[in-house]
Coordinates of N, CA and C in Angstrom, one line a residue:
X63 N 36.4 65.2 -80.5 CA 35.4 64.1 -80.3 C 34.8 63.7 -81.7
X64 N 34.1 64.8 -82.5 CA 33.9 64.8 -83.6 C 34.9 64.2 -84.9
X65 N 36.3 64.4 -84.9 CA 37.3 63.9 -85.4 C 37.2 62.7 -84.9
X66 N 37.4 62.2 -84.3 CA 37.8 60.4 -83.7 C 36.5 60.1 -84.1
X67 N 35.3 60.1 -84.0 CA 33.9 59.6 -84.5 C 34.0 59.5 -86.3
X68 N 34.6 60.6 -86.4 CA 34.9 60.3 -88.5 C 35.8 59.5 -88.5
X69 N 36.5 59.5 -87.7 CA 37.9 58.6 -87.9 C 37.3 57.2 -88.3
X70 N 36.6 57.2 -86.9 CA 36.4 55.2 -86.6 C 35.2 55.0 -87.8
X71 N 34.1 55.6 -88.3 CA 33.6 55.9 -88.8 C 34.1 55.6 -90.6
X72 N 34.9 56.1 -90.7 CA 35.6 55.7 -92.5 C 36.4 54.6 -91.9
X73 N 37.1 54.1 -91.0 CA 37.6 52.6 -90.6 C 36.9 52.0 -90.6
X74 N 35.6 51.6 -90.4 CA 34.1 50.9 -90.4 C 34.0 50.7 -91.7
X75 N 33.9 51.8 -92.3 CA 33.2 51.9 -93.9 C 34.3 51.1 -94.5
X76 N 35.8 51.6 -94.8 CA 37.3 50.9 -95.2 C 37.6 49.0 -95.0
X77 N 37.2 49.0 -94.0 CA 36.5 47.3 -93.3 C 35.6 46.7 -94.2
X78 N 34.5 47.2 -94.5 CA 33.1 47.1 -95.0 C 33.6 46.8 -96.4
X79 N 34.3 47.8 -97.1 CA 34.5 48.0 -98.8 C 35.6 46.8 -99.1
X80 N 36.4 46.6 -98.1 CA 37.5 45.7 -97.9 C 37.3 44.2 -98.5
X81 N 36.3 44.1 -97.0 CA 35.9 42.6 -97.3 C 34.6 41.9 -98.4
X82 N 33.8 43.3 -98.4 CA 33.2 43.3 -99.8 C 33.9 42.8 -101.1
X83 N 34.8 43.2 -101.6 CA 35.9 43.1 -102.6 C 35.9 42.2 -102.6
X84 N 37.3 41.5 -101.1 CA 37.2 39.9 -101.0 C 36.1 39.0 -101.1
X85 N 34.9 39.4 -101.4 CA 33.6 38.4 -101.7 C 33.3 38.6 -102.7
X86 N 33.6 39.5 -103.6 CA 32.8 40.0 -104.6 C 33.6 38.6 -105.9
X87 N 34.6 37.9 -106.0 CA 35.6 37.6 -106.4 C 34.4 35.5 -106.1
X88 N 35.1 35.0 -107.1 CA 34.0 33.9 -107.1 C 34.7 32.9 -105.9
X89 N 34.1 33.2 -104.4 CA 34.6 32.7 -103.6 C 33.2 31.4 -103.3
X90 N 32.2 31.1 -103.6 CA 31.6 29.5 -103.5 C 31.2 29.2 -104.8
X91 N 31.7 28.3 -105.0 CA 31.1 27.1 -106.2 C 29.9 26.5 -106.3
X92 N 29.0 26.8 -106.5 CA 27.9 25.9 -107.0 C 28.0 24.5 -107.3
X93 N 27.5 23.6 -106.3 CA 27.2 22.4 -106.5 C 27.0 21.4 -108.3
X94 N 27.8 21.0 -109.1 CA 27.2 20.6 -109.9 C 26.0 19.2 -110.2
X95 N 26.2 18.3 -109.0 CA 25.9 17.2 -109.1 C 25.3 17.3 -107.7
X96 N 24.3 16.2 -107.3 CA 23.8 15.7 -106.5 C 24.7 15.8 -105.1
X97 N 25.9 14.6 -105.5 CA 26.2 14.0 -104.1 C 27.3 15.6 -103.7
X98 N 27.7 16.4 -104.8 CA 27.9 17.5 -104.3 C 27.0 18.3 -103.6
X99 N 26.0 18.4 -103.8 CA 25.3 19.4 -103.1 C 24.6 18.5 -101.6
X100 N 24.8 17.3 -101.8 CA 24.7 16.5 -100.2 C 25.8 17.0 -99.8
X101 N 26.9 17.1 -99.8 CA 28.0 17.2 -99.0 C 28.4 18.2 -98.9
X102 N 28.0 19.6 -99.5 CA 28.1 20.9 -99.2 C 27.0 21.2 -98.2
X103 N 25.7 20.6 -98.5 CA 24.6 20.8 -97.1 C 25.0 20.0 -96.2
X104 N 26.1 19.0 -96.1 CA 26.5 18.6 -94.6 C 27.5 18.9 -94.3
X105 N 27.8 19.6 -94.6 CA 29.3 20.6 -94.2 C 28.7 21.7 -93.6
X106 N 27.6 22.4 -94.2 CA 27.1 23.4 -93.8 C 27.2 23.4 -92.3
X107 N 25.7 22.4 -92.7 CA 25.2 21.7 -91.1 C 26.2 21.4 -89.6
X108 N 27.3 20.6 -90.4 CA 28.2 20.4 -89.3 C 29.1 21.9 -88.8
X109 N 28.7 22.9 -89.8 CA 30.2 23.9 -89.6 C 28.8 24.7 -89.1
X110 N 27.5 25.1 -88.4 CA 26.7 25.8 -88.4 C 26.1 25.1 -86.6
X111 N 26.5 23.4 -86.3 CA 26.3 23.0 -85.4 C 26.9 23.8 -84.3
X112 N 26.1 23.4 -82.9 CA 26.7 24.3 -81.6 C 27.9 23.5 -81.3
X113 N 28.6 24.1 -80.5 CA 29.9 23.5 -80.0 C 29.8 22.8 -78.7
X114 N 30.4 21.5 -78.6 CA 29.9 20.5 -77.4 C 30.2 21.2 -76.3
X115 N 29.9 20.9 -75.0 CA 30.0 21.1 -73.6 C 31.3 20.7 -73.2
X116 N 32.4 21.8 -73.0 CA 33.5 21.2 -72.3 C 33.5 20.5 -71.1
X117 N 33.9 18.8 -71.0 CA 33.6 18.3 -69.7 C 35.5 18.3 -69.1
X118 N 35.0 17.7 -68.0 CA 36.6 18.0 -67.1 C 36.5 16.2 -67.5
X119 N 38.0 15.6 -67.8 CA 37.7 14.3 -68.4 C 38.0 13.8 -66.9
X120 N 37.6 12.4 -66.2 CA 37.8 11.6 -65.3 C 39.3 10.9 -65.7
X121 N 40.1 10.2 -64.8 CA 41.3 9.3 -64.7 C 40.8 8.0 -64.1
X122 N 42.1 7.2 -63.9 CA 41.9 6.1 -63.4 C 43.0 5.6 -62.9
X123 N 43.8 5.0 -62.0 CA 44.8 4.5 -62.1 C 45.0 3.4 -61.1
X124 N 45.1 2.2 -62.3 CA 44.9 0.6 -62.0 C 43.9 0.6 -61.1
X125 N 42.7 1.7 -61.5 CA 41.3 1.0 -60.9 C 40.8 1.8 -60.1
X126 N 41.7 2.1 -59.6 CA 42.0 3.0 -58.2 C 41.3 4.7 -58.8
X127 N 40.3 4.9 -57.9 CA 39.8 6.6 -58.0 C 39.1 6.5 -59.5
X128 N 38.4 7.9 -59.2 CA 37.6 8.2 -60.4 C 37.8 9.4 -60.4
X129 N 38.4 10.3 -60.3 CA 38.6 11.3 -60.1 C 38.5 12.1 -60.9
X130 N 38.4 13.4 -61.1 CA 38.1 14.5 -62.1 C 39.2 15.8 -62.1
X131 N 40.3 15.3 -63.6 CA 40.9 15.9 -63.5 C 40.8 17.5 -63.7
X132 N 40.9 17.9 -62.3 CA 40.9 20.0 -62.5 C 42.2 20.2 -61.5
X133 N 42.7 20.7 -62.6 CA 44.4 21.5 -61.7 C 44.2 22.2 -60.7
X134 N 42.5 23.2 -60.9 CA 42.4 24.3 -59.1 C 41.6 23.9 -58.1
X135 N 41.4 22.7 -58.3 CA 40.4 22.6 -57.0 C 40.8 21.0 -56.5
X136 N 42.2 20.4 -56.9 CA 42.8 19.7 -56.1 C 44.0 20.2 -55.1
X137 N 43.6 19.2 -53.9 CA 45.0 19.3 -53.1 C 45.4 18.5 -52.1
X138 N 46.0 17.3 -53.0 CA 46.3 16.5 -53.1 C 47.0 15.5 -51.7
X139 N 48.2 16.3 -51.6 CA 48.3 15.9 -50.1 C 49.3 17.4 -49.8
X140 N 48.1 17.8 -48.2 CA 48.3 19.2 -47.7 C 50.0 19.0 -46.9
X141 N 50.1 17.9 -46.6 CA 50.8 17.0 -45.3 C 52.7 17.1 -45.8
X142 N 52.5 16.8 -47.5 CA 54.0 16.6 -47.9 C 54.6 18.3 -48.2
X143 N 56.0 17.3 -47.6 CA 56.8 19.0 -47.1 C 57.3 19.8 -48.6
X144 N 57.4 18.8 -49.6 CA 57.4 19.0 -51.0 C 56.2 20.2 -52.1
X145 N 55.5 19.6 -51.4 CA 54.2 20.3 -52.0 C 53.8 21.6 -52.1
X146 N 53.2 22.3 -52.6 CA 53.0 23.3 -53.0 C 52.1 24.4 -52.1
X147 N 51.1 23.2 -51.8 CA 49.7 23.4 -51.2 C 49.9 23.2 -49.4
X148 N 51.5 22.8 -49.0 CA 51.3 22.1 -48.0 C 51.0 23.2 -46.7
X149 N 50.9 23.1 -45.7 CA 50.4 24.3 -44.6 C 51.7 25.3 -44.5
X150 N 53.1 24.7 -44.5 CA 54.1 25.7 -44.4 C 54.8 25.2 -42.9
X151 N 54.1 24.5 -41.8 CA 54.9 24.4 -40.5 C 56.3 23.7 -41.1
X152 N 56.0 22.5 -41.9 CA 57.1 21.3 -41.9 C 58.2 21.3 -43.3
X153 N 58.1 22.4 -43.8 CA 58.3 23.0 -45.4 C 59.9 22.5 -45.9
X154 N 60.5 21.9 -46.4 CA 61.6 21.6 -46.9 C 62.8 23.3 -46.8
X155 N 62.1 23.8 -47.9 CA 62.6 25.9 -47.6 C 62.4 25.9 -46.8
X156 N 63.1 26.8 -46.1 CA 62.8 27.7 -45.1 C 63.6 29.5 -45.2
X157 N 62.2 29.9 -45.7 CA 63.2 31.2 -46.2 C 63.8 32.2 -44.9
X158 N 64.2 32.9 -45.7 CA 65.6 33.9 -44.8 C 66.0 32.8 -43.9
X159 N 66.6 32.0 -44.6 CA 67.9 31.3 -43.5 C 69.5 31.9 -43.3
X160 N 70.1 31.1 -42.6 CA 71.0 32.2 -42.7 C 72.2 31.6 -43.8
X161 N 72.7 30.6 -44.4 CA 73.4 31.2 -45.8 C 73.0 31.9 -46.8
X162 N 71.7 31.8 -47.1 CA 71.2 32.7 -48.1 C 71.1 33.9 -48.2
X163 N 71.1 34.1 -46.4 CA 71.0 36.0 -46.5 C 72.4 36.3 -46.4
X164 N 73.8 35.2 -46.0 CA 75.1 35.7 -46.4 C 75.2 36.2 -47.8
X165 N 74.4 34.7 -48.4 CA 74.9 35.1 -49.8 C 74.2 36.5 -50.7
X166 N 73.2 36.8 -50.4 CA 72.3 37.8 -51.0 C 72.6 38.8 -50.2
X167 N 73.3 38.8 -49.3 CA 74.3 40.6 -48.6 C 75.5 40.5 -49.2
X168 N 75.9 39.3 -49.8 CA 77.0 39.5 -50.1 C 77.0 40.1 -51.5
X169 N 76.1 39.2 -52.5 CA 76.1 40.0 -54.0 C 75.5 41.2 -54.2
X170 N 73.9 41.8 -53.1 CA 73.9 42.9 -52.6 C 75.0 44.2 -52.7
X171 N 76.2 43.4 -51.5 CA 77.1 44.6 -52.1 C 77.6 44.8 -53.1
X172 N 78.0 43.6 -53.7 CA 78.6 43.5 -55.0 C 78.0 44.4 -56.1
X173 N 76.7 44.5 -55.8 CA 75.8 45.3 -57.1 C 75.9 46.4 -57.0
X174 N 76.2 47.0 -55.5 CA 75.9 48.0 -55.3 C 77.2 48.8 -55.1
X175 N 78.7 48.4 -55.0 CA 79.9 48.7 -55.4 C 80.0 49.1 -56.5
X176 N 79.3 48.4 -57.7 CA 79.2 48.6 -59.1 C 78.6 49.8 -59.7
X177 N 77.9 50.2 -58.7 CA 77.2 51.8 -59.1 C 77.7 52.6 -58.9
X178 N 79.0 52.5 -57.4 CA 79.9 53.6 -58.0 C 81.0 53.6 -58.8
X179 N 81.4 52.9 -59.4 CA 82.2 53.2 -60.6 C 81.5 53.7 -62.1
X180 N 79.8 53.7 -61.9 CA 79.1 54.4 -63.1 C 80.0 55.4 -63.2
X181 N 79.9 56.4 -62.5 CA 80.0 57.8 -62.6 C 81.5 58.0 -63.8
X182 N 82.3 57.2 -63.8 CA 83.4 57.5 -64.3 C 83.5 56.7 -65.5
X183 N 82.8 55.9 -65.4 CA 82.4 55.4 -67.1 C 82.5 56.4 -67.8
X184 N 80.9 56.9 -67.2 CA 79.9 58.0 -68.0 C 81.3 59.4 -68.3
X185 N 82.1 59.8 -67.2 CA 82.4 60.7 -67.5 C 83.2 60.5 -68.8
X186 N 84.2 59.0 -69.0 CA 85.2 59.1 -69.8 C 84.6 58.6 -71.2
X187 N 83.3 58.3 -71.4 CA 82.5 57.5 -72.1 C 82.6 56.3 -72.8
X188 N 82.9 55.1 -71.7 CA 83.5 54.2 -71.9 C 81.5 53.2 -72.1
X189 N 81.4 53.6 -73.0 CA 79.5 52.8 -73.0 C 79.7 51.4 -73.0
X190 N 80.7 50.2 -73.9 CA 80.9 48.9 -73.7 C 81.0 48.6 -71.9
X191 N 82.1 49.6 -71.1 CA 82.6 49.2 -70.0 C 81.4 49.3 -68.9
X192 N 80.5 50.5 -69.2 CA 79.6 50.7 -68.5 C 78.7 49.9 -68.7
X193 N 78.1 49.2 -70.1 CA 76.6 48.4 -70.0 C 77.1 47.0 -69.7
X194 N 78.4 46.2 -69.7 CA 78.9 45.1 -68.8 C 79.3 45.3 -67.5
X195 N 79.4 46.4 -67.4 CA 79.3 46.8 -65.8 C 77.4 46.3 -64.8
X196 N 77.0 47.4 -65.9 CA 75.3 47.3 -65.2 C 74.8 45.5 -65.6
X197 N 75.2 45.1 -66.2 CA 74.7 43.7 -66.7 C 75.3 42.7 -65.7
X198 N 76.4 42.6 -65.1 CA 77.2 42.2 -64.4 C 76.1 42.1 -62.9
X199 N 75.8 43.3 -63.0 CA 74.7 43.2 -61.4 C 73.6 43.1 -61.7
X200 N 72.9 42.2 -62.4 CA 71.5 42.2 -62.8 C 70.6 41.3 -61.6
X201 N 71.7 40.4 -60.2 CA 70.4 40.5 -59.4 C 70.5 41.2 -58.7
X202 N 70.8 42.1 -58.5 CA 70.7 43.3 -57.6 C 68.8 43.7 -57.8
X203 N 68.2 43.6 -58.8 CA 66.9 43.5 -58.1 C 65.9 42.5 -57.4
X204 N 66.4 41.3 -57.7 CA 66.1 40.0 -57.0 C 66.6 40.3 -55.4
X205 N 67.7 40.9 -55.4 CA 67.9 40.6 -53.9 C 67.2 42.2 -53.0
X206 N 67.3 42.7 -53.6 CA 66.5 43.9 -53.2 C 65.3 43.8 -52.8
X207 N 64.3 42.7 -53.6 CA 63.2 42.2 -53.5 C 62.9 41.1 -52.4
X208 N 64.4 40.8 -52.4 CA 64.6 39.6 -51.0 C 64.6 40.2 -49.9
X209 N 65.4 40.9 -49.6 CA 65.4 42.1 -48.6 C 63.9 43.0 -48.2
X210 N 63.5 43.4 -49.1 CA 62.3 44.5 -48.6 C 61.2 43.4 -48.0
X211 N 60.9 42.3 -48.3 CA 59.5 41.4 -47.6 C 58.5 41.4 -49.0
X212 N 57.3 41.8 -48.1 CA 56.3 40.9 -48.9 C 55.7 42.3 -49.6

């Protein structure tokens, strides 16, 4: 504990001597004139001012609505079968239908035929044959994931 406290401890100090350095070096110029030293005190001012209030901006379209655009707290229409937000009775998808689960039993096995021929890669050490083998079945965890639920 004592070790890690010295540690962070000369990291602080190392930080400190660091950026010292970097200042010590003639990093602001002195105003020589007037309208210089106006416009160094309004630079100041403006780079020292608070930062405005983020507002959510309003739309319009041909007149129509005033609305306030926020991406999480619209939902726009619950009704279309397209939609994201819609209830789910009327839904375009309809998961686990049935070609999809042909097709995802089918590449399923495909992936899973592929694992046993590892064994004989490995033994003859064929590493090209083996990592286009494993690459070859790469959705084998997509459909795995299809299979198990939620």
């Amino acid at each position: 504990m004592a070790r890690a406290s010295a540690l962070s401890k000369a990291l602080v100090a190392a930080g400190a001597l660091m950026a010292l350095r970097l200042l010590s070096g003639e990093t602001f110029v002195t105003p020589k004139q007037r309208n210089e030293a106006a416009a160094a005190m309004a630079a100041a001012m403006v780079a020292a001012s608070a930062p405005a209030m983020a507002e959510v901006p309003t739309f319009s379209v041909f007149g129509f609505g005033s609305g306030q655009s926020d991406a999480y707290s619209q939902n726009d229409n619950p009704i279309n079968p397209y939609s994201q937000f819609s209830d789910g009775s009327d839904t375009v998808y309809q998961a686990k239908n049935q070609p999809e689960m042909e097709r995802r039993t089918k590449s399923l096995k495909a992936g899973l035929k592929r694992f046993e021929d590892t064994p004989g890669y490995i033994q003859t050490k064929q590493a090209q044959a083996l990592k286009s083998n494993l690459q070859e079945s790469n959705s084998l965890r997509q459909d795995l994931l299809y299979f198990s639920g939620a």
